[in-house]
């Protein structure tokens, strides 16, 4: 099979970002649209209202960050923490723990890989020393230089 130009790790990260973000944005939006029921459900499990709000808006905002590729690692970390808590609450039932575990692993992958080339923010710090800056410098240096004649 001939290798296509779009078959690379950056495209894979983009697909992962869209999938993970879609799940969390939809989940966060459903919780926001029924916030009183969400708080009631959290209260029935022994979790306070503050944590219900934190999880709800964390899912929504973290999902948006991951989708857009803006501070992808931070957004994925936030979502991974939410999933770690969900795992700790559902660990007794294997059927309930699988979904949070899969989403935890997907977010861990995004924490380790970052947003990839197709993110809105690729160069955050501009220090020239970290891996993000070095990889973007390589892309800029490998591009043909145009000189004025």
mmCIF file of C-alpha atoms in Angstrom:
data_model
loop_
_atom_site.group_PDB
_atom_site.id
_atom_site.type_symbol
_atom_site.label_atom_id
_atom_site.label_comp_id
_atom_site.label_asym_id
_atom_site.label_seq_id
_atom_site.Cartn_x
_atom_site.Cartn_y
_atom_site.Cartn_z
ATOM 1 C CA UNK A 1 0.000 0.000 0.000
ATOM 2 C CA UNK A 2 1.399 3.346 -0.997
ATOM 3 C CA UNK A 3 1.999 5.633 1.958
ATOM 4 C CA UNK A 4 -0.189 8.725 1.763
ATOM 5 C CA UNK A 5 1.069 12.104 2.897
ATOM 6 C CA UNK A 6 -1.689 12.359 5.496
ATOM 7 C CA UNK A 7 -0.875 8.990 7.101
ATOM 8 C CA UNK A 8 1.378 10.100 9.938
ATOM 9 C CA UNK A 9 1.435 10.481 13.710
ATOM 10 C CA UNK A 10 0.137 14.068 13.591
ATOM 11 C CA UNK A 11 -3.005 12.912 11.780
ATOM 12 C CA UNK A 12 -3.412 10.113 14.331
ATOM 13 C CA UNK A 13 -3.127 12.602 17.181
ATOM 14 C CA UNK A 14 -5.704 14.836 15.481
ATOM 15 C CA UNK A 15 -8.173 11.940 15.204
ATOM 16 C CA UNK A 16 -7.540 11.030 18.859
ATOM 17 C CA UNK A 17 -8.040 14.659 19.921
ATOM 18 C CA UNK A 18 -11.325 14.965 18.009
ATOM 19 C CA UNK A 19 -12.678 11.689 19.423
ATOM 20 C CA UNK A 20 -11.704 12.354 23.038
ATOM 21 C CA UNK A 21 -12.848 15.968 22.871
ATOM 22 C CA UNK A 22 -16.181 15.019 21.329
ATOM 23 C CA UNK A 23 -16.927 12.621 24.177
ATOM 24 C CA UNK A 24 -16.039 15.122 26.895
ATOM 25 C CA UNK A 25 -17.702 18.137 25.274
ATOM 26 C CA UNK A 26 -20.922 16.174 24.832
ATOM 27 C CA UNK A 27 -20.753 14.814 28.390
ATOM 28 C CA UNK A 28 -19.975 18.237 29.845
ATOM 29 C CA UNK A 29 -22.743 19.883 27.829
ATOM 30 C CA UNK A 30 -25.291 17.310 29.004
ATOM 31 C CA UNK A 31 -24.249 17.968 32.603
ATOM 32 C CA UNK A 32 -24.424 21.759 32.154
ATOM 33 C CA UNK A 33 -27.862 21.577 30.548
ATOM 34 C CA UNK A 34 -29.199 19.668 33.605
ATOM 35 C CA UNK A 35 -26.981 21.139 36.283
ATOM 36 C CA UNK A 36 -29.454 20.646 39.142
ATOM 37 C CA UNK A 37 -29.787 16.934 38.300
ATOM 38 C CA UNK A 38 -26.008 16.640 37.991
ATOM 39 C CA UNK A 39 -25.494 18.171 41.430
ATOM 40 C CA UNK A 40 -28.205 15.874 42.817
ATOM 41 C CA UNK A 41 -26.551 12.802 41.328
ATOM 42 C CA UNK A 42 -23.151 13.787 42.729
ATOM 43 C CA UNK A 43 -24.773 14.391 46.131
ATOM 44 C CA UNK A 44 -26.327 10.900 46.037
ATOM 45 C CA UNK A 45 -22.846 9.414 45.632
ATOM 46 C CA UNK A 46 -21.510 11.449 48.551
ATOM 47 C CA UNK A 47 -19.681 14.042 46.455
ATOM 48 C CA UNK A 48 -20.335 17.717 47.180
ATOM 49 C CA UNK A 49 -21.817 20.307 44.842
ATOM 50 C CA UNK A 50 -18.459 22.012 44.302
ATOM 51 C CA UNK A 51 -17.031 18.830 42.775
ATOM 52 C CA UNK A 52 -20.087 18.435 40.578
ATOM 53 C CA UNK A 53 -19.491 21.905 39.160
ATOM 54 C CA UNK A 54 -15.746 21.246 38.869
ATOM 55 C CA UNK A 55 -16.229 17.985 36.977
ATOM 56 C CA UNK A 56 -18.921 19.467 34.729
ATOM 57 C CA UNK A 57 -16.989 22.539 33.665
ATOM 58 C CA UNK A 58 -13.697 20.598 33.676
ATOM 59 C CA UNK A 59 -15.103 18.193 31.090
ATOM 60 C CA UNK A 60 -16.475 21.009 28.958
ATOM 61 C CA UNK A 61 -13.430 23.281 29.094
ATOM 62 C CA UNK A 62 -10.897 20.426 28.957
ATOM 63 C CA UNK A 63 -12.700 18.987 25.949
ATOM 64 C CA UNK A 64 -12.579 22.337 24.151
ATOM 65 C CA UNK A 65 -8.862 22.745 24.895
ATOM 66 C CA UNK A 66 -8.129 19.268 23.543
ATOM 67 C CA UNK A 67 -10.315 19.765 20.467
ATOM 68 C CA UNK A 68 -8.695 23.044 19.475
ATOM 69 C CA UNK A 69 -5.185 21.995 20.421
ATOM 70 C CA UNK A 70 -4.799 24.914 22.810
ATOM 71 C CA UNK A 71 -2.799 23.774 25.840
ATOM 72 C CA UNK A 72 -3.615 20.181 24.864
ATOM 73 C CA UNK A 73 -1.480 18.638 27.593
ATOM 74 C CA UNK A 74 -3.130 20.755 30.289
ATOM 75 C CA UNK A 75 -6.634 19.957 29.016
ATOM 76 C CA UNK A 76 -5.813 16.246 28.771
ATOM 77 C CA UNK A 77 -4.357 16.306 32.300
ATOM 78 C CA UNK A 78 -7.571 17.841 33.621
ATOM 79 C CA UNK A 79 -9.642 15.187 31.853
ATOM 80 C CA UNK A 80 -7.331 12.384 33.028
ATOM 81 C CA UNK A 81 -7.752 13.515 36.639
ATOM 82 C CA UNK A 82 -11.530 13.490 36.229
ATOM 83 C CA UNK A 83 -11.324 9.969 34.792
ATOM 84 C CA UNK A 84 -9.013 8.801 37.596
ATOM 85 C CA UNK A 85 -11.651 9.919 40.092
ATOM 86 C CA UNK A 86 -14.342 8.151 38.062
ATOM 87 C CA UNK A 87 -12.242 4.971 38.082
ATOM 88 C CA UNK A 88 -11.807 5.187 41.845
ATOM 89 C CA UNK A 89 -15.572 5.534 42.287
ATOM 90 C CA UNK A 90 -16.495 2.634 39.980
ATOM 91 C CA UNK A 91 -13.611 0.194 40.506
ATOM 92 C CA UNK A 92 -15.855 -2.486 42.054
ATOM 93 C CA UNK A 93 -17.847 -3.019 38.855
ATOM 94 C CA UNK A 94 -15.675 -3.982 35.870
ATOM 95 C CA UNK A 95 -18.375 -3.023 33.360
ATOM 96 C CA UNK A 96 -18.561 0.519 34.756
ATOM 97 C CA UNK A 97 -14.816 1.033 35.082
ATOM 98 C CA UNK A 98 -13.907 0.217 31.461
ATOM 99 C CA UNK A 99 -15.117 3.471 29.875
ATOM 100 C CA UNK A 100 -13.340 5.773 32.349
ATOM 101 C CA UNK A 101 -10.215 3.605 32.043
ATOM 102 C CA UNK A 102 -10.174 3.826 28.235
ATOM 103 C CA UNK A 103 -10.683 7.598 28.392
ATOM 104 C CA UNK A 104 -7.945 7.868 31.025
ATOM 105 C CA UNK A 105 -5.497 6.028 28.740
ATOM 106 C CA UNK A 106 -6.515 8.179 25.745
ATOM 107 C CA UNK A 107 -5.874 11.333 27.756
ATOM 108 C CA UNK A 108 -2.577 9.929 28.994
ATOM 109 C CA UNK A 109 -1.597 9.476 25.338
ATOM 110 C CA UNK A 110 -2.424 13.122 24.663
ATOM 111 C CA UNK A 111 -0.447 14.248 27.719
ATOM 112 C CA UNK A 112 2.591 12.367 26.428
ATOM 113 C CA UNK A 113 2.272 13.364 22.758
ATOM 114 C CA UNK A 114 0.842 16.875 22.938
ATOM 115 C CA UNK A 115 -1.474 18.356 20.348
ATOM 116 C CA UNK A 116 0.560 17.519 17.280
ATOM 117 C CA UNK A 117 1.118 19.587 14.165
ATOM 118 C CA UNK A 118 -2.588 20.258 13.611
ATOM 119 C CA UNK A 119 -3.143 22.160 16.858
ATOM 120 C CA UNK A 120 -3.831 25.869 17.099
ATOM 121 C CA UNK A 121 -0.949 26.475 19.486
ATOM 122 C CA UNK A 122 2.224 24.594 18.624
ATOM 123 C CA UNK A 123 4.898 26.959 19.886
ATOM 124 C CA UNK A 124 3.956 28.035 23.376
ATOM 125 C CA UNK A 125 7.112 29.066 25.166
ATOM 126 C CA UNK A 126 9.540 30.050 22.383
ATOM 127 C CA UNK A 127 12.551 29.205 24.559
ATOM 128 C CA UNK A 128 14.351 27.316 21.810
ATOM 129 C CA UNK A 129 15.402 24.604 24.271
ATOM 130 C CA UNK A 130 12.293 22.474 24.887
ATOM 131 C CA UNK A 131 11.165 19.711 22.520
ATOM 132 C CA UNK A 132 8.283 21.782 21.120
ATOM 133 C CA UNK A 133 10.536 24.671 20.162
ATOM 134 C CA UNK A 134 13.253 22.408 18.779
ATOM 135 C CA UNK A 135 10.816 20.481 16.584
ATOM 136 C CA UNK A 136 9.268 23.682 15.235
ATOM 137 C CA UNK A 137 12.742 25.129 14.568
ATOM 138 C CA UNK A 138 13.599 22.014 12.559
ATOM 139 C CA UNK A 139 10.458 22.504 10.453
ATOM 140 C CA UNK A 140 11.344 26.163 9.843
ATOM 141 C CA UNK A 141 14.991 25.405 8.990
ATOM 142 C CA UNK A 142 14.071 22.570 6.647
ATOM 143 C CA UNK A 143 11.776 24.851 4.661
ATOM 144 C CA UNK A 144 13.433 26.406 1.608
ATOM 145 C CA UNK A 145 14.848 29.824 2.352
ATOM 146 C CA UNK A 146 13.830 32.613 0.003
ATOM 147 C CA UNK A 147 16.470 35.232 -0.595
ATOM 148 C CA UNK A 148 15.901 38.538 -2.286
ATOM 149 C CA UNK A 149 18.008 39.146 -5.353
#
